[in-house]
Coordinates of C-alpha atoms and ligand atoms in Angstrom, one line a residue:
X1145 CA 0.0 0.0 0.0
X1146 CA 1.3 3.4 -0.9
X1147 CA 2.4 5.7 1.9
X1148 CA 0.8 9.2 1.8
X1149 CA 3.3 11.9 2.3
X1150 CA 2.2 15.5 2.6
X1151 CA 4.2 18.7 2.7
X1152 CA 3.9 20.1 6.3
X1153 CA 4.3 23.9 6.5
X1154 CA 5.2 23.4 10.2
X1155 CA 8.1 21.1 9.7
X1156 CA 9.1 22.2 6.1
X1157 CA 9.2 18.6 4.8
X1158 CA 7.0 15.9 3.5
X1159 CA 5.6 14.0 6.5
X1160 CA 4.0 10.6 6.2
X1161 CA 0.5 9.8 7.4
X1162 CA 0.2 6.6 9.5
X1163 CA -0.3 3.4 7.6
X1164 CA -3.9 1.9 7.6
X1165 CA -5.7 0.9 9.7
X1166 CA -6.0 4.4 11.1
X1167 CA -8.7 7.0 11.6
X1168 CA -7.8 10.2 9.8
X1169 CA -9.1 13.6 10.9
X1170 CA -8.9 16.6 8.6
X1171 CA -10.0 20.2 9.3
X1172 CA -10.1 22.8 6.5
X1173 CA -11.0 26.5 7.0
X1174 CA -14.1 27.1 5.0
X1175 CA -15.8 30.3 3.7
X1176 CA -16.9 33.4 5.6
X1177 CA -20.4 33.6 4.2
X1178 CA -21.0 37.2 3.3
X1179 CA -20.8 37.0 -0.5
X1180 CA -20.4 34.7 -3.5
X1181 CA -17.3 32.5 -3.6
X1182 CA -14.7 33.9 -5.9
X1183 CA -12.6 31.6 -8.0
X1184 CA -9.7 31.8 -5.5
X1185 CA -12.0 30.4 -2.8
X1186 CA -12.7 27.4 -5.0
X1187 CA -9.0 26.4 -5.0
X1188 CA -8.9 25.0 -1.4
X1189 CA -12.3 23.5 -1.8
X1190 CA -11.2 21.5 -4.8
X1191 CA -7.7 20.7 -3.5
X1192 CA -8.9 19.3 -0.2
X1193 CA -11.8 17.5 -1.9
X1194 CA -9.2 15.5 -3.9
X1195 CA -7.3 14.8 -0.6
X1196 CA -10.5 13.7 1.1
X1197 CA -11.3 11.3 -1.8
X1198 CA -7.7 9.9 -1.6
X1199 CA -8.0 9.4 2.1
X1200 CA -11.3 7.6 1.8
X1201 CA -9.8 5.4 -0.9
X1202 CA -6.8 4.5 1.2
X1203 CA -8.3 4.3 4.7
X1204 CA -11.9 3.5 3.9
X1205 CA -14.6 6.2 4.0
X1206 CA -15.7 5.1 7.5
X1207 CA -12.3 5.9 8.8
X1208 CA -12.1 9.5 7.5
X1209 CA -13.6 12.6 9.1
X1210 CA -13.4 15.7 7.0
X1211 CA -14.5 18.9 8.6
X1212 CA -14.9 22.1 6.7
X1213 CA -16.4 24.9 8.7
X1214 CA -18.6 27.9 7.8
X1215 CA -17.9 31.2 9.5
X1216 CA -21.3 32.7 9.9
X1217 CA -20.5 35.3 12.5
X1218 CA -18.2 38.0 11.2
X1219 CA -18.1 41.7 10.9
X1220 CA -18.2 41.5 7.0
X1221 CA -21.6 39.7 7.2
X1222 CA -22.8 42.4 9.6
X1223 CA -21.6 45.2 7.4
X1224 CA -23.4 43.7 4.3
X1225 CA -26.6 43.4 6.3
X1226 CA -26.2 47.0 7.6
X1227 CA -25.8 48.1 4.0
X1228 CA -29.0 46.4 3.0
X1229 CA -30.9 47.8 5.9
X1230 CA -29.7 51.4 5.1
X1231 CA -30.9 50.7 1.5
X1232 CA -34.4 50.1 2.9
X1233 CA -34.5 46.3 3.1
X1234 CA -37.3 45.1 5.4
X1235 CA -36.6 43.2 8.7
X1236 CA -34.4 43.7 11.7
X1237 CA -30.7 43.8 11.4
X1238 CA -30.5 40.3 13.0
X1239 CA -32.9 39.0 10.4
X1240 CA -31.0 40.5 7.6
X1241 CA -27.7 39.0 8.9
X1242 CA -29.3 35.5 9.1
X1243 CA -30.8 36.0 5.6
X1244 CA -27.5 37.0 4.1
X1245 CA -25.7 34.0 5.7
X1246 CA -28.3 31.5 4.6
X1247 CA -28.4 32.8 1.1
X1248 CA -24.6 32.7 0.8
X1249 CA -24.4 29.2 2.2
X1250 CA -26.9 28.0 -0.4
X1251 CA -24.9 29.7 -3.2
X1252 CA -21.7 28.1 -1.9
X1253 CA -23.2 24.6 -1.9
X1254 CA -24.6 25.1 -5.4
X1255 CA -21.3 26.4 -6.7
X1256 CA -19.2 23.7 -5.1
X1257 CA -21.5 21.0 -6.4
X1258 CA -21.1 22.4 -9.9
X1259 CA -17.3 21.9 -9.4
X1260 CA -17.7 18.3 -8.3
X1261 CA -16.8 19.1 -4.7
X1262 CA -18.4 16.6 -2.4
X1263 CA -19.9 17.8 0.9
X1264 CA -17.5 17.3 3.9
X1265 CA -18.5 14.9 6.7
X1266 CA -19.2 17.8 9.0
X1267 CA -19.9 21.4 8.0
X1268 CA -20.1 23.1 11.4
X1269 CA -21.4 26.7 11.6
X1270 CA -19.6 28.9 14.1
X1271 CA -22.9 30.0 15.6
X1272 CA -23.6 26.4 16.6
X1273 CA -20.4 26.2 18.8
X1274 CA -20.5 29.4 20.9
X1275 CA -20.7 27.4 24.2
X1276 CA -17.5 25.5 23.3
X1277 CA -15.7 28.8 22.4
X1278 CA -16.7 30.4 25.7
X1279 CA -15.5 27.3 27.6
X1280 CA -12.1 27.5 25.7
X1281 CA -11.7 31.2 26.4
X1282 CA -12.5 30.6 30.1
X1283 CA -9.8 27.9 30.1
X1284 CA -7.3 30.2 28.5
X1285 CA -8.0 33.0 31.1
X1286 CA -7.6 30.4 34.0
X1287 CA -4.2 29.4 32.6
X1288 CA -3.0 33.0 32.3
X1289 CA -3.0 33.0 28.5
X1290 CA -5.8 35.5 28.1
X1291 CA -7.2 38.5 29.9
X1292 CA -10.4 40.6 30.0
X1293 CA -10.3 44.3 29.1
X1294 CA -13.2 46.6 28.5
X1295 CA -15.7 43.8 27.6
X1296 CA -13.1 42.2 25.3
X1297 CA -11.0 39.1 26.0
X1298 CA -7.6 39.1 24.5
X1299 CA -5.0 36.3 24.0
X1300 CA -1.7 37.2 25.6
X1301 CA 0.8 36.4 22.9
X1302 CA 3.8 36.8 25.1
X1303 CA 2.6 33.9 27.2
X1304 CA 3.2 31.4 24.3
X1305 CA 6.9 31.3 23.5
X1306 CA 6.5 29.3 20.3
X1307 CA 4.3 32.0 18.7
X1308 CA 5.4 32.5 15.1
X1309 CA 6.9 29.0 14.6
X1310 CA 4.4 28.0 11.8
X1311 CA 5.2 31.0 9.7
X1312 CA 8.8 31.3 10.8
X1313 CA 8.4 34.9 11.7
X1314 CA 9.8 36.7 14.7
X1315 CA 7.3 38.8 16.8
X1316 CA 9.1 42.0 15.7
X1317 CA 8.6 41.1 12.0
X1318 CA 5.0 40.3 12.6
X1319 CA 4.4 43.7 14.3
X1320 CA 6.3 45.5 11.5
X1321 CA 4.5 43.9 8.6
X1322 CA 1.2 42.9 9.9
X1323 CA -2.3 44.1 10.2
X1324 CA -1.9 44.3 13.9
X1325 CA -4.6 46.3 15.4
X1326 CA -3.5 48.8 18.1
X1327 CA -6.1 49.4 20.8
X1328 CA -5.8 51.1 24.2
X1329 CA -7.1 48.1 26.1
X1330 CA -4.4 45.7 24.8
X1331 CA -1.4 44.9 27.0
X1332 CA 0.6 44.4 23.8
X1333 CA -0.3 45.3 20.1
X1334 CA 0.2 41.6 19.1
X1335 CA -2.5 40.4 21.4
X1336 CA -5.6 39.2 19.5
X1337 CA -9.3 39.2 20.2
X1338 CA -11.0 36.0 21.6
X1339 CA -14.3 37.8 22.5
X1340 CA -15.7 41.2 21.8
X1341 CA -18.7 43.1 22.9
X1342 CA -21.8 43.4 20.7
X1343 CA -24.2 46.4 20.5
X1344 CA -27.9 45.6 21.1
X1345 CA -28.7 45.2 17.4
X1346 CA -25.6 43.1 16.4
X1347 CA -25.5 39.3 16.9
X1348 CA -24.4 38.5 20.5
X1349 CA -24.4 35.8 23.1
X1350 CA -24.4 36.0 26.9
X1351 CA -21.0 35.3 28.4
X1352 CA -19.0 35.8 31.6
X1353 CA -17.7 39.1 29.9
X1354 CA -21.1 40.4 28.9
X1355 CA -23.1 40.1 25.7
X1356 CA -20.7 39.7 22.8
X1357 CA -19.4 37.5 20.0
X1358 CA -16.3 35.4 19.3
X1359 CA -13.2 36.4 17.4
X1360 CA -12.6 34.5 14.2
X1361 CA -9.6 32.4 15.3
X1362 CA -11.2 30.9 18.4
X1363 CA -14.0 29.5 16.2
X1364 CA -11.7 27.1 14.4
X1365 CA -9.9 26.0 17.5
X1366 CA -13.2 25.2 19.2
X1367 CA -14.9 23.5 16.3
X1368 CA -11.8 21.4 15.4
X1369 CA -11.5 20.2 19.0
X1370 CA -15.2 19.4 19.3
X1371 CA -15.4 17.4 16.1
X1372 CA -11.9 15.9 15.8
X1373 CA -10.6 15.8 19.3
X1374 CA -7.4 17.2 21.0
X1375 CA -5.1 15.9 18.3
X1376 CA -5.7 15.1 14.6
X1377 CA -3.8 14.6 11.4
X1378 CA -4.3 17.4 8.9
X1379 CA -5.2 21.1 9.0
X1380 CA -5.6 22.9 5.7
X1381 CA -6.4 26.3 4.2
X1382 CA -5.0 28.9 1.9
X1383 CA -1.5 30.3 2.5
X1384 CA -3.0 33.7 3.3
X1385 CA -4.4 32.1 6.5
X1386 CA -0.9 30.9 7.7
X1387 CA -0.5 34.2 9.6
X1388 CA -2.2 35.3 11.7
X1389 CA -5.2 32.9 11.6
X1390 CA -3.4 29.5 11.8
X1391 CA -0.7 30.9 14.1
X1392 CA -3.4 32.0 16.4
X1393 CA -5.3 28.7 16.2
X1394 CA -2.1 26.9 17.3
X1395 CA -1.5 29.3 20.1
X1396 CA -5.0 28.9 21.5
X1397 CA -5.2 25.2 21.2
X1398 CA -1.7 24.4 22.5
X1399 CA -2.1 26.7 25.5
X1400 CA -5.2 24.6 26.4
X1401 CA -2.8 21.6 26.4
X1402 CA -4.0 20.1 23.1
X1403 CA -1.4 18.9 20.6
X1404 CA -3.8 20.0 17.8
X1405 CA -3.0 19.4 14.1
X1406 CA 0.1 17.4 13.1
X1407 CA 0.3 18.3 9.4
X1408 CA -0.4 21.9 8.2
X1409 CA -1.2 22.2 4.5
X1410 CA -1.5 25.4 2.6
X1411 CA -2.6 25.9 -0.9
X1412 CA -1.0 28.8 -2.8
X1413 CA -3.1 31.7 -4.2
X1414 CA -5.0 31.9 -7.4
X1415 CA -3.8 35.0 -9.2
X1416 CA -5.0 37.3 -11.8
X1417 CA -2.3 39.1 -13.8
X1418 CA 0.2 38.1 -11.1
X1419 CA -1.7 39.4 -8.2
X1420 CA -3.7 37.4 -5.5
X1421 CA -7.3 37.3 -6.5
X1422 CA -9.2 38.9 -3.6
X1423 CA -12.3 40.9 -2.8
X1424 CA -10.3 43.6 -1.2
X1425 CA -8.2 44.1 -4.3
X1426 CA -11.4 44.2 -6.5
X1427 CA -9.8 41.9 -9.1
X1428 CA -12.0 38.9 -8.6
X1429 CA -14.7 37.1 -10.5
X1430 CA -16.9 34.5 -9.0
X1431 CA -17.4 30.8 -9.7
X1432 CA -20.9 31.7 -10.7
X1433 CA -19.7 34.3 -13.2
X1434 CA -17.7 31.6 -15.0
X1435 CA -20.5 29.0 -14.9
X1436 CA -22.8 31.6 -16.4
X1437 CA -20.4 32.4 -19.2
X1438 CA -20.7 28.7 -20.2
X1439 CA -17.5 27.4 -18.6
X1440 CA -18.4 23.9 -17.3
X1441 CA -17.6 23.1 -13.7
X1442 CA -15.4 20.2 -14.6
X1443 CA -13.3 22.5 -16.8
X1444 CA -12.7 24.8 -13.8
X1445 CA -11.8 21.8 -11.7
X1446 CA -9.4 20.5 -14.4
X1447 CA -7.7 23.8 -14.7
X1448 CA -7.2 24.0 -10.9
X1449 CA -5.8 20.4 -10.7
X1450 CA -3.4 21.0 -13.5
X1451 CA -1.2 23.1 -11.2
X1452 CA 0.3 21.7 -8.0
X1453 CA -1.5 23.2 -5.0
X1454 CA 1.7 24.7 -3.6
X1455 CA 2.4 26.8 -6.7
X1456 CA 0.7 30.1 -7.4
X1457 CA -1.6 29.8 -10.5
X1458 CA -3.0 32.1 -13.0
X1459 CA -6.5 31.6 -14.4
X1460 CA -6.4 32.0 -18.2
X1461 CA -8.8 31.5 -21.1
X1462 CA -6.2 29.3 -22.8
X1463 CA -6.0 26.9 -19.9
X1464 CA -9.9 26.7 -19.9
X1465 CA -9.8 25.8 -23.6
X1466 CA -7.1 23.1 -23.1
X1467 CA -9.1 21.7 -20.2
X1468 CA -12.2 21.5 -22.3
X1469 CA -10.4 19.4 -24.9
X1470 CA -9.0 17.1 -22.2
X1471 CA -12.4 16.6 -20.6
X1472 CA -13.8 15.8 -24.0
X1473 CA -11.1 13.1 -24.3
X1474 CA -11.8 11.7 -20.9
X1475 CA -15.5 11.4 -21.6
X1476 CA -14.8 10.0 -25.1
X1477 CA -12.7 7.2 -23.6
X1478 CA -15.7 6.0 -21.6
X1479 CA -18.1 6.7 -24.5
X1480 CA -16.5 3.7 -26.3
X1481 CA -18.6 1.5 -24.1
X1482 CA -22.2 0.7 -24.8
X1483 CA -25.0 2.1 -22.5
X1484 CA -25.3 -1.1 -20.5
X1485 CA -21.6 -1.5 -19.9
X1486 CA -21.4 2.2 -18.8
X1487 CA -24.0 1.6 -16.2
X1488 CA -21.9 -1.3 -14.8
X1489 CA -18.7 0.8 -14.5
X1490 CA -18.8 1.5 -10.8
X1491 CA -16.7 -0.4 -8.2
X1492 CA -13.4 -0.6 -10.0
X1493 CA -10.0 0.1 -8.5
X1494 CA -8.1 3.2 -9.8
X1495 CA -4.7 2.8 -11.5
X1496 CA -1.8 2.5 -9.0
X1497 CA 0.0 5.2 -11.0
X1498 CA -2.7 7.7 -10.3
X1499 CA -2.9 6.8 -6.6
X1500 CA 0.9 7.0 -6.3
X1501 CA 1.0 10.5 -7.8
X1502 CA -1.7 11.8 -5.5
X1503 CA 0.0 10.1 -2.5
X1504 CA 3.1 12.1 -3.2
X1505 CA 2.0 15.4 -1.7
X1506 CA -1.2 15.5 -3.8
X1507 CA 0.5 15.8 -7.2
X1508 CA -2.7 16.2 -9.2
X1509 CA -0.8 17.3 -12.3
X1510 CA 1.2 14.1 -12.4
X1511 CA -1.9 12.1 -11.6
X1512 CA -3.7 13.5 -14.6
X1513 CA -0.7 12.8 -16.8
X1514 CA -0.5 9.2 -15.4
X1515 CA -4.2 8.6 -16.2
X1516 CA -3.7 9.8 -19.8
X1517 CA -0.6 7.6 -20.2
X1518 CA -2.4 4.4 -19.2
X1519 CA -2.7 2.3 -22.4
X1520 CA -5.7 0.3 -23.3
X1521 CA -5.2 -3.5 -23.2
X1522 CA -4.0 -5.1 -26.4
X1523 CA -5.5 -8.5 -25.9
X1524 CA -8.0 -10.1 -23.5
X1525 CA -11.1 -9.2 -25.4
X1526 CA -14.2 -7.4 -24.1
X1527 CA -13.6 -8.4 -20.5
X1528 CA -10.1 -6.9 -20.3
X1529 CA -11.4 -3.8 -22.0
X1530 CA -14.3 -3.5 -19.5
X1531 CA -11.9 -3.9 -16.6
X1532 CA -9.5 -1.3 -18.0
X1533 CA -12.3 1.2 -18.5
X1534 CA -13.6 0.7 -15.0
X1535 CA -10.1 1.5 -13.8
X1536 CA -10.2 4.7 -16.0
X1537 CA -13.6 5.5 -14.5
X1538 CA -12.4 4.9 -10.9
X1539 CA -9.3 7.1 -11.5
X1540 CA -11.4 9.9 -12.9
X1541 CA -13.7 9.7 -9.9
X1542 CA -10.7 9.8 -7.5
X1543 CA -9.9 13.2 -9.1
X1544 CA -13.5 14.2 -8.8
X1545 CA -14.7 13.9 -12.5
X1546 CA -17.9 11.9 -13.0
X1547 CA -18.2 12.0 -16.8
X1548 CA -20.6 9.2 -17.1
X1549 CA -23.6 11.3 -18.2
X1550 CA -21.4 12.8 -21.0
X1551 CA -20.2 9.4 -21.9
X1552 CA -23.7 8.0 -21.9
X1553 CA -24.9 10.6 -24.4
X1554 CA -22.0 9.7 -26.7
X1555 CA -22.6 6.0 -26.3
X1556 CA -26.4 6.4 -27.0
X1557 CA -25.7 8.4 -30.1
X1558 CA -23.2 5.8 -31.4
X1559 CA -25.7 3.0 -31.0
X1560 CA -28.4 4.8 -32.9
X1561 CA -29.2 3.9 -36.4
X1562 CA -26.6 4.7 -39.0
X1563 CA -24.8 7.5 -37.2
X1564 CA -21.2 6.8 -37.7
X1565 CA -19.6 10.0 -36.8
X1566 CA -20.2 12.9 -34.5
X1567 CA -17.6 15.5 -35.4
X1568 CA -15.8 16.9 -32.4
X1569 CA -15.0 20.5 -32.6
X1570 CA -11.6 21.1 -31.1
X1571 CA -12.4 24.4 -29.4
X1572 CA -15.9 23.6 -28.2
X1573 CA -16.1 19.9 -27.2
X1574 CA -19.3 20.7 -25.4
X1575 CA -20.9 20.8 -28.8
X1576 CA -20.2 17.1 -29.1
X1577 CA -22.6 16.3 -26.2
X1578 CA -25.3 18.4 -27.9
X1579 CA -24.7 16.7 -31.2
X1580 CA -25.0 13.4 -29.4
X1581 CA -28.3 14.5 -27.8
X1582 CA -29.6 15.8 -31.2
X1583 CA -28.8 12.4 -32.8
X1584 CA -30.6 10.6 -30.0
X1585 CA -33.7 12.7 -30.2
X1586 CA -33.8 12.3 -34.0
X1587 CA -33.6 8.5 -33.7
X1588 CA -36.5 8.6 -31.2
X1589 CA -38.5 10.9 -33.3
X1590 CA -38.2 8.6 -36.3
X1591 CA -40.0 6.0 -34.3
X1592 CA -42.6 8.3 -32.6
X1593 CA -43.0 10.6 -35.6
X1594 CA -43.0 13.5 -33.2
X1595 CA -40.1 15.8 -34.1
X1596 CA -41.0 18.6 -31.7
X1597 CA -38.0 17.9 -29.4
X1598 CA -35.6 17.8 -32.3
X1599 CA -37.0 21.0 -33.6
X1600 CA -36.8 22.6 -30.2
X1601 CA -33.2 21.7 -29.7
X1602 CA -32.3 22.8 -33.3
X1603 CA -33.9 26.2 -32.7
X1604 CA -32.1 26.7 -29.4
X1605 CA -28.8 25.8 -31.1
X1606 CA -29.6 28.3 -33.9
X1607 CA -30.3 30.9 -31.3
X1608 CA -26.9 30.2 -29.7
X1609 CA -25.3 30.8 -33.1
X1610 CA -24.5 27.2 -33.8
X1611 CA -24.6 26.0 -37.4
X1612 CA -26.2 22.5 -37.8
X1613 CA -25.5 20.0 -40.6
X1614 CA -27.3 16.7 -40.3
X1615 CA -27.0 13.9 -42.9
X1616 CA -28.0 10.3 -42.5
X1617 CA -24.6 9.3 -41.3
X1618 CA -23.1 12.5 -39.7
X1619 CA -24.1 15.2 -37.3
X1620 CA -21.9 18.3 -37.4
X1621 CA -22.3 21.3 -35.0
X1622 CA -20.0 24.2 -35.7
X1623 CA -19.9 27.6 -33.9
X1624 CA -21.1 30.3 -36.4
X1625 CA -20.1 34.0 -36.4
X1626 CA -22.7 34.8 -33.7
X1627 CA -21.8 31.9 -31.5
X1628 CA -22.7 32.6 -27.8
X1629 CA -21.6 29.7 -25.5
X1630 CA -23.5 31.2 -22.5
X1631 CA -26.7 30.3 -24.3
X1632 CA -25.6 26.6 -24.4
X1633 CA -25.5 26.5 -20.6
X1634 CA -29.3 26.2 -20.4
X1635 CA -29.3 23.3 -22.8
X1636 CA -27.1 21.1 -20.6
Ligands
AMP849 P1 -12.3 33.4 3.1 O1 -13.8 33.2 2.8 O2 -11.7 34.7 2.5 O3 -12.0 33.3 4.5 O4 -11.5 32.2 2.3 C1 -11.9 30.9 2.3 C2 -10.8 30.0 1.8 O5 -10.3 30.5 0.5 C3 -9.5 30.1 2.7 O6 -9.0 28.8 2.8 C4 -8.6 31.0 2.0 O7 -7.2 30.8 2.3 C5 -8.9 30.7 0.5 N1 -8.6 31.7 -0.4 C6 -8.9 33.0 -0.4 N2 -8.4 33.7 -1.5 C7 -7.7 32.8 -2.2 C8 -7.0 32.9 -3.5 N3 -6.9 34.0 -4.2 N4 -6.4 31.7 -3.9 C9 -6.5 30.6 -3.3 N5 -7.2 30.4 -2.1 C10 -7.8 31.5 -1.6
ZN850 ZN1 -9.8 28.5 10.4

């Protein structure tokens, strides 16, 4: 069995996970739900989704606990609700805050599903764990690691001598370069907030320090401890969270006597024109923007997985185009099977070459190359071919691509009378699926004599600027001069 080795930011080397049997715990910092996920936010979701799939494959799904939280108490959510209230939205501020959080969580779930990201085993919301946070803060005060000042509770950074070890920074560097908030009630500018007071109209909970709300860092320490215990294998998130967020999580949990996470993993940033994509820089676009432009979710996923997670990556149109072609090939490989065989694909083992690549610090780029390099069996007849294709399918699934519905459309079209070729357009392989659908509908219509569905699809394709040529033996869809791929999205 392959050993999984992961680059650990804390030790600066690839550290092994224990061999199975073993119960694996993984915590990943999830979204703060105040707005649509931008494309950068999708990177950790996709990267750690592949890792969760690998862990389930190696240890068995029942031995893996993957936790990805939702930060649903945050000043950015409050600010968005205050903006809506000022603009005349009905309801109390509290209602508007809850509404905004719920709406954003729904969007996040829809967007992640479109990218093939499976739900984690637990998705704790910070507001469901306030009691655990209060208990942890009380513990830190009792141990001398925190103090109350003017309704706030602050973590006393000087009380934890290893502070800064994860990011390798000295306290002086951190003060010089950081967004350290100076406040009169702090003993030291480095001290960070564990609890802060809430006005009457802001979300708040009763606590020994008055009505208030937690700081962001304590949320993750408390939820990870509650769901994964005092010590667990992996903690993940974007590299932008290494300092101060993860440094603070470590300080809080270790000062409570918990060993906390063993391996710290950080994905690098998604960039636009060489700069981190972020809301504060205003250079972002959302996952939804891309989906609405007609870029399929699996194409976005493929682009993300084509770069190793520890390297910065740029989103480019060219990469989306290449990914589209590759996805077409992946579906095409499965489409060689008939409909019935496709339905029986599940349950195969992925190729060892793909598992090995992923086990070496999640080398997704190498795993994709390994999958494409696997050659179809030369002998052995239909059985060998079916086995090989089920390994292809299992490997695709391990990477999070379920292309069976695409492949089914292709297979169905191939089986229908007389159609020998569906011409694949290199730049728009999505047209191939539509060509397959058109062929299938035409074959059905020949039997039923009802051509309304065929005509409907042809009209929609015309409206999207697609030129259609259909003969007895060939269906050819080509983008015309007015081609608008966004209009194809509704046809999928
Ligand atoms: P946030 O909602 O900003 O707290 O971020 C949610 C997750 O997305 C965290 O793990 C961040 O580190 C990650 N993230 C934010 N911006 C980017 C980016 N440009 N590239 C990659 N990951 C990011
Ligand atoms: Zn966190």
